[in-house]
Amino acid sequence: MWQPPIPTSDLCSATALRINTKTLVFFMKAYAYPTGEPLNEYGLLELNEISLSADSKTVRAVAIFLMAAADEMDRKGENYGHLHMQDESDAWKEEWPDIVVCNPNE
Protein backbone atom coordinates (compact mmCIF):
# COMPACT_ATOMS: atom_id res chain seq x y z
CA MET A 1 0.00 0.00 0.00
CA TRP A 2 1.32 3.44 -0.94
CA GLN A 3 2.14 5.73 1.99
CA PRO A 4 2.58 9.45 1.25
CA PRO A 5 6.03 10.79 2.10
CA ILE A 6 4.53 13.97 3.64
CA PRO A 7 1.60 14.57 6.01
CA THR A 8 -1.65 14.01 4.20
CA SER A 9 -3.82 16.70 5.86
CA ASP A 10 -6.86 17.04 3.60
CA LEU A 11 -4.99 16.59 0.32
CA CYS A 12 -4.39 12.89 -0.06
CA SER A 13 -5.65 9.55 1.17
CA ALA A 14 -2.99 7.45 2.89
CA THR A 15 -4.56 4.28 1.52
CA ALA A 16 -4.13 4.86 -2.23
CA LEU A 17 -2.90 7.16 -4.97
CA ARG A 18 -6.32 8.80 -5.21
CA ILE A 19 -6.19 12.50 -4.32
CA ASN A 20 -9.02 13.65 -2.06
CA THR A 21 -10.02 16.96 -3.56
CA LYS A 22 -13.35 17.59 -1.83
CA THR A 23 -11.92 20.42 0.30
CA LEU A 24 -9.84 22.02 -2.43
CA VAL A 25 -10.56 24.80 -4.91
CA PHE A 26 -8.79 24.18 -8.17
CA PHE A 27 -7.62 26.27 -11.09
CA MET A 28 -5.08 25.07 -13.60
CA LYS A 29 -4.04 25.75 -17.16
CA ALA A 30 -0.84 24.60 -18.82
CA TYR A 31 1.24 26.38 -21.44
CA ALA A 32 4.38 25.25 -23.22
CA TYR A 33 6.96 26.06 -25.86
CA PRO A 34 7.49 23.18 -28.31
CA THR A 35 10.88 22.00 -29.51
CA GLY A 36 10.76 20.82 -33.08
CA GLU A 37 8.16 18.86 -34.97
CA PRO A 38 5.54 16.38 -33.67
CA LEU A 39 6.99 13.03 -32.58
CA ASN A 40 4.02 10.90 -33.64
CA GLU A 41 0.76 10.90 -35.60
CA TYR A 42 -1.12 12.25 -32.56
CA GLY A 43 0.87 15.47 -32.48
CA LEU A 44 2.98 14.71 -29.38
CA LEU A 45 5.61 17.41 -28.96
CA GLU A 46 8.80 17.57 -26.96
CA LEU A 47 8.76 20.75 -24.88
CA ASN A 48 11.54 22.99 -23.67
CA GLU A 49 9.38 24.69 -21.05
CA ILE A 50 6.12 23.98 -19.23
CA SER A 51 4.21 26.72 -17.44
CA LEU A 52 1.41 25.89 -15.00
CA SER A 53 -1.03 28.64 -14.19
CA ALA A 54 -2.61 27.35 -10.99
CA ASP A 55 -3.57 28.25 -7.45
CA SER A 56 -1.43 27.01 -4.55
CA LYS A 57 -3.81 24.18 -3.64
CA THR A 58 -3.65 22.83 -7.17
CA VAL A 59 0.15 23.03 -7.20
CA ARG A 60 0.22 21.04 -3.95
CA ALA A 61 -2.12 18.43 -5.45
CA VAL A 62 0.14 18.16 -8.52
CA ALA A 63 3.17 17.76 -6.25
CA ILE A 64 1.46 14.97 -4.31
CA PHE A 65 0.52 13.25 -7.56
CA LEU A 66 4.10 13.49 -8.85
CA MET A 67 5.52 12.07 -5.61
CA ALA A 68 2.95 9.26 -5.66
CA ALA A 69 3.85 8.48 -9.28
CA ALA A 70 7.55 8.35 -8.35
CA ASP A 71 6.75 5.96 -5.50
CA GLU A 72 4.73 3.80 -7.90
CA MET A 73 7.67 3.80 -10.35
CA ASP A 74 9.98 2.61 -7.58
CA ARG A 75 7.50 -0.05 -6.50
CA LYS A 76 6.85 -1.43 -10.00
CA GLY A 77 10.31 -0.92 -11.49
CA GLU A 78 10.45 -1.82 -15.18
CA ASN A 79 6.77 -2.86 -15.04
CA TYR A 80 5.70 0.74 -14.47
CA GLY A 81 3.91 2.12 -17.53
CA HIS A 82 2.33 5.50 -16.87
CA LEU A 83 -0.17 7.31 -14.64
CA HIS A 84 -2.63 10.05 -15.55
CA MET A 85 -3.40 12.66 -12.92
CA GLN A 86 -6.95 12.88 -14.29
CA ASP A 87 -7.43 9.24 -13.26
CA GLU A 88 -6.11 9.88 -9.74
CA SER A 89 -8.07 13.05 -8.88
CA ASP A 90 -11.61 12.83 -7.52
CA ALA A 91 -12.40 16.40 -8.58
CA TRP A 92 -10.95 16.30 -12.10
CA LYS A 93 -12.63 18.69 -14.55
CA GLU A 94 -12.62 18.31 -18.32
CA GLU A 95 -11.10 21.77 -18.85
CA TRP A 96 -7.95 20.88 -16.91
CA PRO A 97 -4.87 19.61 -18.73
CA ASP A 98 -3.89 16.05 -17.91
CA ILE A 99 -0.50 15.34 -16.40
CA VAL A 100 0.96 11.98 -17.36
CA VAL A 101 4.04 10.48 -15.71
CA CYS A 102 5.59 7.90 -18.07
CA ASN A 103 8.24 5.25 -17.82
CA PRO A 104 11.16 6.80 -19.76
CA ASN A 105 11.68 3.42 -21.47
CA GLU A 106 8.04 3.18 -22.61
Tab-separated table of N, CA and C in Angstrom, residues 6-93:
chain	number	residue	atom	x	y	z
A	6	ILE	N	4.761	12.767	2.847
A	6	ILE	CA	4.530	13.973	3.637
A	6	ILE	C	3.182	13.845	4.320
A	7	PRO	N	2.909	14.649	5.351
A	7	PRO	CA	1.598	14.572	6.012
A	7	PRO	C	0.467	14.776	5.012
A	8	THR	N	-0.580	13.996	5.178
A	8	THR	CA	-1.646	14.010	4.197
A	8	THR	C	-2.610	15.169	4.361
A	9	SER	N	-2.809	15.687	5.559
A	9	SER	CA	-3.822	16.701	5.857
A	9	SER	C	-5.090	16.369	5.088
A	10	ASP	N	-5.643	17.316	4.359
A	10	ASP	CA	-6.861	17.042	3.605
A	10	ASP	C	-6.594	16.871	2.120
A	11	LEU	N	-5.330	16.675	1.735
A	11	LEU	CA	-4.993	16.593	0.316
A	11	LEU	C	-5.017	15.187	-0.250
A	12	CYS	N	-4.638	14.201	0.527
A	12	CYS	CA	-4.386	12.889	-0.064
A	12	CYS	C	-4.781	11.786	0.894
A	13	SER	N	-5.329	10.721	0.369
A	13	SER	CA	-5.651	9.548	1.165
A	13	SER	C	-4.387	8.735	1.388
A	14	ALA	N	-4.177	8.257	2.593
A	14	ALA	CA	-2.993	7.454	2.888
A	14	ALA	C	-3.159	6.017	2.417
A	15	THR	N	-4.328	5.661	1.902
A	15	THR	CA	-4.557	4.282	1.515
A	15	THR	C	-4.415	4.029	0.027
A	16	ALA	N	-4.222	5.070	-0.779
A	16	ALA	CA	-4.133	4.864	-2.227
A	16	ALA	C	-3.543	6.092	-2.888
A	17	LEU	N	-3.383	6.007	-4.207
A	17	LEU	CA	-2.904	7.156	-4.967
A	17	LEU	C	-3.970	8.226	-5.142
A	18	ARG	N	-5.228	7.867	-4.965
A	18	ARG	CA	-6.321	8.804	-5.210
A	18	ARG	C	-6.144	10.076	-4.394
A	19	ILE	N	-6.293	11.221	-5.015
A	19	ILE	CA	-6.188	12.496	-4.324
A	19	ILE	C	-7.576	12.916	-3.881
A	20	ASN	N	-7.745	13.184	-2.594
A	20	ASN	CA	-9.019	13.650	-2.058
A	20	ASN	C	-9.091	15.149	-2.286
A	21	THR	N	-9.958	15.562	-3.178
A	21	THR	CA	-10.018	16.961	-3.563
A	21	THR	C	-11.309	17.638	-3.106
A	22	LYS	N	-12.068	17.031	-2.239
A	22	LYS	CA	-13.347	17.593	-1.828
A	22	LYS	C	-13.208	18.940	-1.133
A	23	THR	N	-12.094	19.169	-0.437
A	23	THR	CA	-11.924	20.417	0.297
A	23	THR	C	-11.076	21.434	-0.452
A	24	LEU	N	-10.724	21.141	-1.683
A	24	LEU	CA	-9.839	22.023	-2.434
A	24	LEU	C	-10.587	22.818	-3.490
A	25	VAL	N	-10.068	23.992	-3.793
A	25	VAL	CA	-10.557	24.803	-4.909
A	25	VAL	C	-9.449	24.770	-5.947
A	26	PHE	N	-9.801	24.388	-7.157
A	26	PHE	CA	-8.786	24.184	-8.172
A	26	PHE	C	-8.895	25.161	-9.327
A	27	PHE	N	-7.739	25.550	-9.833
A	27	PHE	CA	-7.624	26.273	-11.086
A	27	PHE	C	-6.304	25.846	-11.698
A	28	MET	N	-6.332	25.423	-12.954
A	28	MET	CA	-5.077	25.072	-13.605
A	28	MET	C	-5.221	25.152	-15.112
A	29	LYS	N	-4.230	25.774	-15.719
A	29	LYS	CA	-4.042	25.754	-17.163
A	29	LYS	C	-2.560	25.494	-17.388
A	30	ALA	N	-2.236	24.897	-18.503
A	30	ALA	CA	-0.841	24.602	-18.822
A	30	ALA	C	-0.488	25.242	-20.160
A	31	TYR	N	0.718	25.754	-20.230
A	31	TYR	CA	1.238	26.380	-21.441
A	31	TYR	C	2.633	25.831	-21.682
A	32	ALA	N	3.065	25.806	-22.935
A	32	ALA	CA	4.382	25.246	-23.224
A	32	ALA	C	4.941	25.814	-24.519
A	33	TYR	N	6.263	25.720	-24.639
A	33	TYR	CA	6.962	26.058	-25.864
A	33	TYR	C	7.488	24.767	-26.476
A	34	PRO	N	7.034	24.430	-27.680
A	34	PRO	CA	7.491	23.184	-28.307
A	34	PRO	C	8.926	23.289	-28.820
A	35	THR	N	9.552	22.131	-28.909
A	35	THR	CA	10.880	22.000	-29.505
A	35	THR	C	10.734	21.095	-30.712
A	36	GLY	N	10.796	21.650	-31.882
A	36	GLY	CA	10.762	20.823	-33.084
A	36	GLY	C	9.374	20.396	-33.517
A	37	GLU	N	9.367	19.369	-34.330
A	37	GLU	CA	8.161	18.858	-34.974
A	37	GLU	C	7.492	17.774	-34.111
A	38	PRO	N	6.226	17.462	-34.409
A	38	PRO	CA	5.542	16.380	-33.675
A	38	PRO	C	6.319	15.064	-33.764
A	39	LEU	N	6.256	14.298	-32.663
A	39	LEU	CA	6.988	13.033	-32.583
A	39	LEU	C	6.176	11.840	-33.058
A	40	ASN	N	4.854	12.019	-33.184
A	40	ASN	CA	4.021	10.902	-33.644
A	40	ASN	C	2.794	11.437	-34.374
A	41	GLU	N	1.946	10.517	-34.824
A	41	GLU	CA	0.764	10.901	-35.604
A	41	GLU	C	-0.294	11.624	-34.763
A	42	TYR	N	-0.156	11.587	-33.441
A	42	TYR	CA	-1.123	12.255	-32.562
A	42	TYR	C	-0.733	13.700	-32.249
A	43	GLY	N	0.429	14.113	-32.702
A	43	GLY	CA	0.872	15.473	-32.485
A	43	GLY	C	1.691	15.676	-31.219
A	44	LEU	N	2.165	14.605	-30.593
A	44	LEU	CA	2.978	14.707	-29.382
A	44	LEU	C	4.210	15.549	-29.663
A	45	LEU	N	4.476	16.514	-28.789
A	45	LEU	CA	5.610	17.406	-28.955
A	45	LEU	C	6.554	17.303	-27.772
A	46	GLU	N	7.842	17.379	-28.039
A	46	GLU	CA	8.804	17.568	-26.961
A	46	GLU	C	8.778	19.050	-26.613
A	47	LEU	N	8.859	19.364	-25.327
A	47	LEU	CA	8.758	20.747	-24.881
A	47	LEU	C	10.050	21.194	-24.220
A	48	ASN	N	10.378	22.476	-24.369
A	48	ASN	CA	11.543	22.991	-23.671
A	48	ASN	C	11.159	23.817	-22.453
A	49	GLU	N	9.866	24.005	-22.238
A	49	GLU	CA	9.378	24.695	-21.051
A	49	GLU	C	7.910	24.344	-20.846
A	50	ILE	N	7.524	24.182	-19.588
A	50	ILE	CA	6.120	23.979	-19.232
A	50	ILE	C	5.767	25.024	-18.194
A	51	SER	N	4.682	25.727	-18.406
A	51	SER	CA	4.211	26.716	-17.441
A	51	SER	C	2.847	26.295	-16.933
A	52	LEU	N	2.700	26.171	-15.614
A	52	LEU	CA	1.407	25.889	-15.005
A	52	LEU	C	0.867	27.175	-14.411
A	53	SER	N	-0.327	27.523	-14.802
A	53	SER	CA	-1.028	28.645	-14.193
A	53	SER	C	-2.050	28.020	-13.262
A	54	ALA	N	-1.783	28.071	-11.942
A	54	ALA	CA	-2.609	27.347	-10.987
A	54	ALA	C	-2.561	28.017	-9.626
A	55	ASP	N	-3.598	27.752	-8.824
A	55	ASP	CA	-3.571	28.249	-7.446
A	55	ASP	C	-2.700	27.324	-6.602
A	56	SER	N	-2.374	27.765	-5.390
A	56	SER	CA	-1.433	27.014	-4.555
A	56	SER	C	-1.957	25.632	-4.176
A	57	LYS	N	-3.253	25.491	-3.992
A	57	LYS	CA	-3.806	24.177	-3.637
A	57	LYS	C	-3.653	23.197	-4.790
A	58	THR	N	-3.819	23.683	-5.999
A	58	THR	CA	-3.646	22.825	-7.167
A	58	THR	C	-2.190	22.419	-7.313
A	59	VAL	N	-1.277	23.357	-7.113
A	59	VAL	CA	0.150	23.028	-7.202
A	59	VAL	C	0.506	21.959	-6.176
A	60	ARG	N	-0.032	22.068	-4.968
A	60	ARG	CA	0.222	21.036	-3.951
A	60	ARG	C	-0.350	19.683	-4.378
A	61	ALA	N	-1.530	19.683	-4.969
A	61	ALA	CA	-2.124	18.432	-5.451
A	61	ALA	C	-1.276	17.820	-6.561
A	62	VAL	N	-0.750	18.651	-7.461
A	62	VAL	CA	0.137	18.161	-8.525
A	62	VAL	C	1.403	17.573	-7.901
A	63	ALA	N	1.961	18.251	-6.903
A	63	ALA	CA	3.172	17.760	-6.246
A	63	ALA	C	2.921	16.407	-5.593
A	64	ILE	N	1.794	16.251	-4.932
A	64	ILE	CA	1.460	14.968	-4.307
A	64	ILE	C	1.316	13.886	-5.366
A	65	PHE	N	0.654	14.224	-6.478
A	65	PHE	CA	0.519	13.247	-7.561
A	65	PHE	C	1.892	12.838	-8.092
A	66	LEU	N	2.779	13.802	-8.317
A	66	LEU	CA	4.102	13.486	-8.852
A	66	LEU	C	4.900	12.617	-7.886
A	67	MET	N	4.821	12.891	-6.594
A	67	MET	CA	5.523	12.067	-5.610
A	67	MET	C	4.927	10.661	-5.563
A	68	ALA	N	3.609	10.568	-5.652
A	68	ALA	CA	2.951	9.263	-5.661
A	68	ALA	C	3.352	8.471	-6.907
A	69	ALA	N	3.433	9.146	-8.047
A	69	ALA	CA	3.849	8.479	-9.283
A	69	ALA	C	5.287	7.980	-9.164
A	70	ALA	N	6.162	8.778	-8.550
A	70	ALA	CA	7.550	8.351	-8.350
A	70	ALA	C	7.610	7.124	-7.451
A	71	ASP	N	6.807	7.122	-6.391
A	71	ASP	CA	6.751	5.957	-5.500
A	71	ASP	C	6.263	4.718	-6.251
A	72	GLU	N	5.270	4.919	-7.112
A	72	GLU	CA	4.734	3.800	-7.899
A	72	GLU	C	5.790	3.289	-8.884
A	73	MET	N	6.564	4.201	-9.473
A	73	MET	CA	7.665	3.804	-10.353
A	73	MET	C	8.663	2.935	-9.601
A	74	ASP	N	9.029	3.372	-8.390
A	74	ASP	CA	9.980	2.609	-7.582
A	74	ASP	C	9.414	1.238	-7.232
A	75	ARG	N	8.136	1.201	-6.900
A	75	ARG	CA	7.502	-0.048	-6.505
A	75	ARG	C	7.423	-1.043	-7.659
A	76	LYS	N	7.051	-0.545	-8.853
A	76	LYS	CA	6.846	-1.428	-10.001
A	76	LYS	C	8.098	-1.643	-10.836
A	77	GLY	N	9.083	-0.787	-10.705
A	77	GLY	CA	10.315	-0.923	-11.486
A	77	GLY	C	10.043	-0.863	-12.978
A	78	GLU	N	10.615	-1.792	-13.714
A	78	GLU	CA	10.452	-1.821	-15.175
A	78	GLU	C	9.014	-2.106	-15.609
A	79	ASN	N	8.179	-2.588	-14.706
A	79	ASN	CA	6.772	-2.865	-15.038
A	79	ASN	C	5.896	-1.623	-14.974
A	80	TYR	N	6.466	-0.507	-14.517
A	80	TYR	CA	5.698	0.736	-14.469
A	80	TYR	C	5.466	1.223	-15.893
A	81	GLY	N	4.239	1.585	-16.207
A	81	GLY	CA	3.913	2.121	-17.532
A	81	GLY	C	3.750	3.630	-17.471
A	82	HIS	N	2.582	4.069	-17.024
A	82	HIS	CA	2.333	5.499	-16.873
A	82	HIS	C	1.105	5.706	-15.984
A	83	LEU	N	0.986	6.903	-15.433
A	83	LEU	CA	-0.173	7.310	-14.639
A	83	LEU	C	-0.668	8.652	-15.142
A	84	HIS	N	-1.988	8.793	-15.195
A	84	HIS	CA	-2.630	10.051	-15.553
A	84	HIS	C	-3.171	10.706	-14.281
A	85	MET	N	-2.859	11.966	-14.092
A	85	MET	CA	-3.403	12.658	-12.923
A	85	MET	C	-4.927	12.694	-12.986
A	86	GLN	N	-5.487	12.828	-14.178
A	86	GLN	CA	-6.953	12.884	-14.289
A	86	GLN	C	-7.605	11.616	-13.763
A	87	ASP	N	-6.898	10.498	-13.791
A	87	ASP	CA	-7.435	9.244	-13.263
A	87	ASP	C	-7.275	9.139	-11.753
A	88	GLU	N	-6.407	9.966	-11.173
A	88	GLU	CA	-6.110	9.881	-9.740
A	88	GLU	C	-6.792	10.980	-8.930
A	89	SER	N	-7.452	11.919	-9.578
A	89	SER	CA	-8.070	13.055	-8.880
A	89	SER	C	-9.582	12.910	-8.852
A	90	ASP	N	-10.158	12.940	-7.661
A	90	ASP	CA	-11.612	12.826	-7.517
A	90	ASP	C	-12.365	14.033	-8.080
A	91	ALA	N	-11.727	15.171	-8.147
A	91	ALA	CA	-12.405	16.398	-8.582
A	91	ALA	C	-11.978	16.843	-9.975
A	92	TRP	N	-11.450	15.928	-10.774
A	92	TRP	CA	-10.951	16.303	-12.096
A	92	TRP	C	-12.050	16.958	-12.924
A	93	LYS	N	-11.696	18.000	-13.655
A	93	LYS	CA	-12.626	18.693	-14.550
A	93	LYS	C	-12.096	18.600	-15.969
